[in-house]
Coordinates of C-alpha atoms and ligand atoms in Angstrom, one line a residue:
M1 CA 28.3 137.1 152.9
P2 CA 32.0 137.4 153.6
R3 CA 34.0 134.4 154.0
K4 CA 34.9 133.5 157.7
R5 CA 38.5 134.1 158.5
V6 CA 40.1 130.9 159.9
A7 CA 43.2 130.0 161.8
V8 CA 44.4 126.5 161.9
L9 CA 46.5 125.6 165.2
I10 CA 48.9 122.7 164.5
S11 CA 52.0 121.1 166.2
G12 CA 53.1 118.6 163.3
R13 CA 52.9 117.6 159.7
G14 CA 49.6 119.4 159.1
S15 CA 48.0 117.1 156.7
N16 CA 44.4 118.2 157.9
M17 CA 45.6 121.9 157.9
A18 CA 46.4 121.2 154.1
A19 CA 42.9 119.6 153.5
L20 CA 41.3 122.6 154.8
I21 CA 43.6 125.0 152.9
E22 CA 42.9 122.9 149.7
A23 CA 39.1 123.0 150.4
A24 CA 39.2 126.9 150.8
K25 CA 40.7 127.3 147.5
D26 CA 37.1 126.9 146.0
K27 CA 35.9 130.7 145.8
N28 CA 32.4 129.2 146.9
Y29 CA 33.7 127.8 150.0
P30 CA 32.5 129.9 153.2
A31 CA 35.6 130.2 154.9
E32 CA 39.4 131.2 154.0
I33 CA 42.3 129.9 155.8
V34 CA 44.3 133.1 156.7
L35 CA 46.7 132.0 159.4
V36 CA 48.5 128.8 160.4
V37 CA 49.7 129.0 164.1
S38 CA 52.1 126.0 165.2
N39 CA 53.4 125.9 169.0
R40 CA 56.5 124.0 167.7
P41 CA 58.8 125.9 165.4
E42 CA 59.9 122.8 163.6
A43 CA 56.3 121.5 162.7
G44 CA 56.5 120.4 159.0
G45 CA 53.0 121.9 158.4
L46 CA 54.6 125.5 158.7
L47 CA 56.3 124.8 155.3
V48 CA 53.4 123.6 153.7
A49 CA 51.4 126.5 154.8
E50 CA 53.9 128.9 153.6
A51 CA 54.2 127.2 150.1
E52 CA 50.5 127.7 149.8
G53 CA 50.9 131.5 150.7
V54 CA 49.2 131.3 154.1
A55 CA 50.4 133.5 156.9
T56 CA 52.2 131.5 159.5
E57 CA 53.1 132.4 163.2
V58 CA 54.8 130.2 165.9
V59 CA 53.8 130.7 169.3
D60 CA 56.2 128.5 171.3
Y61 CA 55.1 127.4 174.8
A62 CA 58.8 127.0 175.9
E63 CA 59.5 130.7 175.1
F64 CA 56.8 131.8 177.8
G65 CA 58.5 129.9 180.6
K66 CA 55.8 127.4 180.7
D67 CA 53.4 130.2 181.8
R68 CA 50.2 129.0 180.1
A69 CA 48.4 132.3 180.7
A70 CA 51.2 134.2 178.9
F71 CA 51.3 131.6 176.1
E72 CA 47.5 131.9 175.6
R73 CA 47.6 135.6 175.8
A74 CA 50.3 135.5 172.7
L75 CA 48.0 133.0 170.8
Q76 CA 45.0 135.1 171.4
A77 CA 47.0 138.3 170.1
A78 CA 48.0 136.5 167.1
L79 CA 44.4 135.5 166.3
D80 CA 43.3 139.1 166.9
R81 CA 45.9 140.5 164.6
H82 CA 44.6 138.4 161.8
R83 CA 40.9 139.1 162.9
I84 CA 40.1 135.4 163.1
D85 CA 36.4 134.4 163.4
I86 CA 36.9 130.6 163.6
V87 CA 39.7 128.3 165.0
C88 CA 40.4 124.8 163.9
L89 CA 42.8 122.7 166.1
A90 CA 44.4 120.2 163.6
G91 CA 46.8 118.0 165.5
F92 CA 47.5 120.8 168.0
M93 CA 49.3 119.0 171.0
R94 CA 48.8 121.5 173.7
I95 CA 45.9 121.5 176.0
L96 CA 44.2 124.8 176.0
S97 CA 42.7 126.3 179.4
A98 CA 39.2 126.3 180.2
D99 CA 39.3 130.3 179.9
F100 CA 40.5 130.0 176.3
A101 CA 38.1 127.1 175.4
T102 CA 35.3 129.2 177.0
A103 CA 36.3 132.3 175.2
W104 CA 36.2 130.6 171.7
R105 CA 33.1 128.5 172.5
G106 CA 31.0 127.7 169.3
R107 CA 34.0 128.9 167.3
M108 CA 36.6 126.6 167.7
L109 CA 36.7 123.0 166.4
N110 CA 38.9 120.2 166.8
I111 CA 39.4 116.8 165.1
H112 CA 40.2 113.8 166.9
P113 CA 41.0 110.3 165.2
A114 CA 38.5 108.1 166.9
L115 CA 34.6 107.9 167.1
L116 CA 34.2 110.0 170.2
P117 CA 33.1 109.5 172.9
A118 CA 35.3 106.2 172.5
F119 CA 39.1 106.6 172.8
K120 CA 39.6 110.1 174.1
G121 CA 43.3 110.9 174.3
L122 CA 46.3 109.6 172.6
D123 CA 47.2 106.3 170.7
T124 CA 43.7 105.9 169.6
H125 CA 44.5 103.6 166.8
R126 CA 46.5 101.3 168.9
R127 CA 43.8 101.2 171.6
A128 CA 41.0 100.6 169.0
L129 CA 43.0 97.5 167.8
E130 CA 43.6 96.4 171.3
A131 CA 39.8 96.7 172.1
G132 CA 38.9 94.7 169.1
A133 CA 36.8 97.5 167.6
T134 CA 35.2 96.5 164.3
T135 CA 34.6 100.1 163.3
H136 CA 36.8 103.1 163.9
G137 CA 36.9 106.6 162.7
A138 CA 37.2 110.3 163.3
T139 CA 35.2 113.1 164.9
V140 CA 34.9 116.8 164.4
H141 CA 33.7 118.4 167.5
F142 CA 33.4 121.8 169.3
V143 CA 36.2 122.4 171.7
V144 CA 35.2 122.8 175.3
P145 CA 37.1 122.7 178.5
E146 CA 37.2 119.0 178.9
M147 CA 39.6 117.3 176.5
D148 CA 38.0 115.5 173.5
S149 CA 34.5 116.3 174.7
G150 CA 32.3 118.8 173.2
P151 CA 29.3 118.7 170.7
I152 CA 30.0 116.3 167.9
L153 CA 29.5 117.9 164.5
A154 CA 30.7 115.4 162.1
Q155 CA 32.1 111.8 162.2
G156 CA 33.4 109.4 159.7
T157 CA 33.7 105.7 160.0
V158 CA 36.1 103.1 158.7
P159 CA 36.0 99.3 159.1
V160 CA 38.8 97.6 160.9
L161 CA 40.2 95.0 158.6
A162 CA 41.9 91.7 159.7
G163 CA 45.7 92.2 159.5
D164 CA 45.4 96.0 160.2
D165 CA 48.2 97.4 162.1
E166 CA 48.2 100.9 163.7
A167 CA 49.8 102.5 160.6
A168 CA 47.2 100.9 158.2
L169 CA 44.5 101.9 160.5
A170 CA 45.7 105.3 160.9
A171 CA 46.2 105.8 157.1
R172 CA 42.4 104.7 156.6
V173 CA 41.2 107.1 159.2
L174 CA 43.2 109.9 158.1
A175 CA 41.6 109.9 154.8
V176 CA 38.3 110.3 156.4
E177 CA 39.6 113.2 158.6
H178 CA 40.6 115.0 155.4
R179 CA 37.0 114.7 154.1
I180 CA 35.2 115.5 157.2
Y181 CA 37.1 118.6 158.6
P182 CA 36.5 120.6 155.5
L183 CA 32.8 119.5 155.5
A184 CA 32.4 120.5 159.3
L185 CA 34.1 123.7 158.8
K186 CA 31.9 124.5 155.9
L187 CA 28.7 123.8 157.8
L188 CA 29.9 126.1 160.8
A189 CA 31.0 128.9 158.5
E190 CA 27.5 128.8 156.8
G191 CA 25.9 129.3 160.0
R192 CA 24.2 126.1 159.7
V193 CA 25.1 124.6 163.1
R194 CA 23.3 125.3 166.5
V195 CA 24.2 123.8 169.8
V196 CA 21.3 122.7 171.9
D197 CA 21.6 120.9 175.2
G198 CA 25.2 120.0 174.3
R199 CA 24.2 118.6 170.9
C200 CA 24.8 119.7 167.4
L201 CA 21.8 120.7 165.0
I202 CA 22.6 121.0 161.5
D203 CA 19.9 123.0 159.6
G204 CA 17.8 122.4 162.7
V205 CA 18.2 118.7 162.4
P206 CA 20.2 116.7 165.1
A207 CA 23.6 116.0 163.4
V208 CA 23.0 112.4 164.0
L209 CA 20.0 112.4 162.0
A210 CA 21.5 115.0 159.4
A211 CA 24.4 112.4 158.9
R212 CA 22.1 109.6 157.9
S213 CA 19.7 111.2 155.7
Q214 CA 20.3 111.6 152.1
R215 CA 20.6 115.3 152.2
P216 CA 24.2 116.1 150.8
F217 CA 26.0 118.6 152.9
N218 CA 27.6 120.6 150.1
Ligands
LIG1 C1 45.4 113.7 163.2 O1 45.1 112.3 163.2 C2 44.4 114.4 164.0 O2 43.0 113.7 164.1 C3 44.9 114.2 165.6 O3 46.4 114.6 165.1 C4 46.8 114.1 163.8 C5 47.2 115.2 163.2 O4 47.6 115.1 161.9 N1 44.4 115.1 166.4 P1 47.9 116.0 160.9 O5 48.9 117.0 161.5 O6 46.8 116.9 160.5 O7 48.6 115.4 159.7

């Protein structure tokens, strides 16, 4: 089966992007990262992608006079030029329109640094600490028009430890992000994921059960 052609959309340092690029270096990995798009020209992740030999493009919202439709047309054109099959949002800080999300439905993933549906939005680690959560983590989910919603494909948990500050908790969660995102993309690229009634089935098994079974997903 040909490897799926993946674009990673970033706005910043791109450590999740780097984890995906790293995973895809394995010839048996079912996807290849062929494009990195940033909406910010100064995103550090662009340099990392270039050093890895991955094509990069900048689609800067500001250059489109804050015309979101024009911005998304440019984004779509970049994805078309590179014949992209799957889009992975990785710290991409622009909200995409419902039309764009719908056009990529089932083919666009996002990683969120919290155990959705808890702590949607920003400052998840601070909010988890303030809430006194004892467990925190990260979620890979399909993108739907509502922000940080959409069928959950993979989650990874970490304990919240006494004495944690935001930075310590963020670092613990980030390590989990770097594991679950490549795993989730692998499952999608292998065609093992189906969405039924808004929930993910992996190999026909609800993701929630699949995650708890002993079956290794690799
Ligand atoms: C990650 O925590 C991701 O979950 C969130 O934004 C952060 C991006 O970090 N959506 P990086 O650019 O992948 O290092």
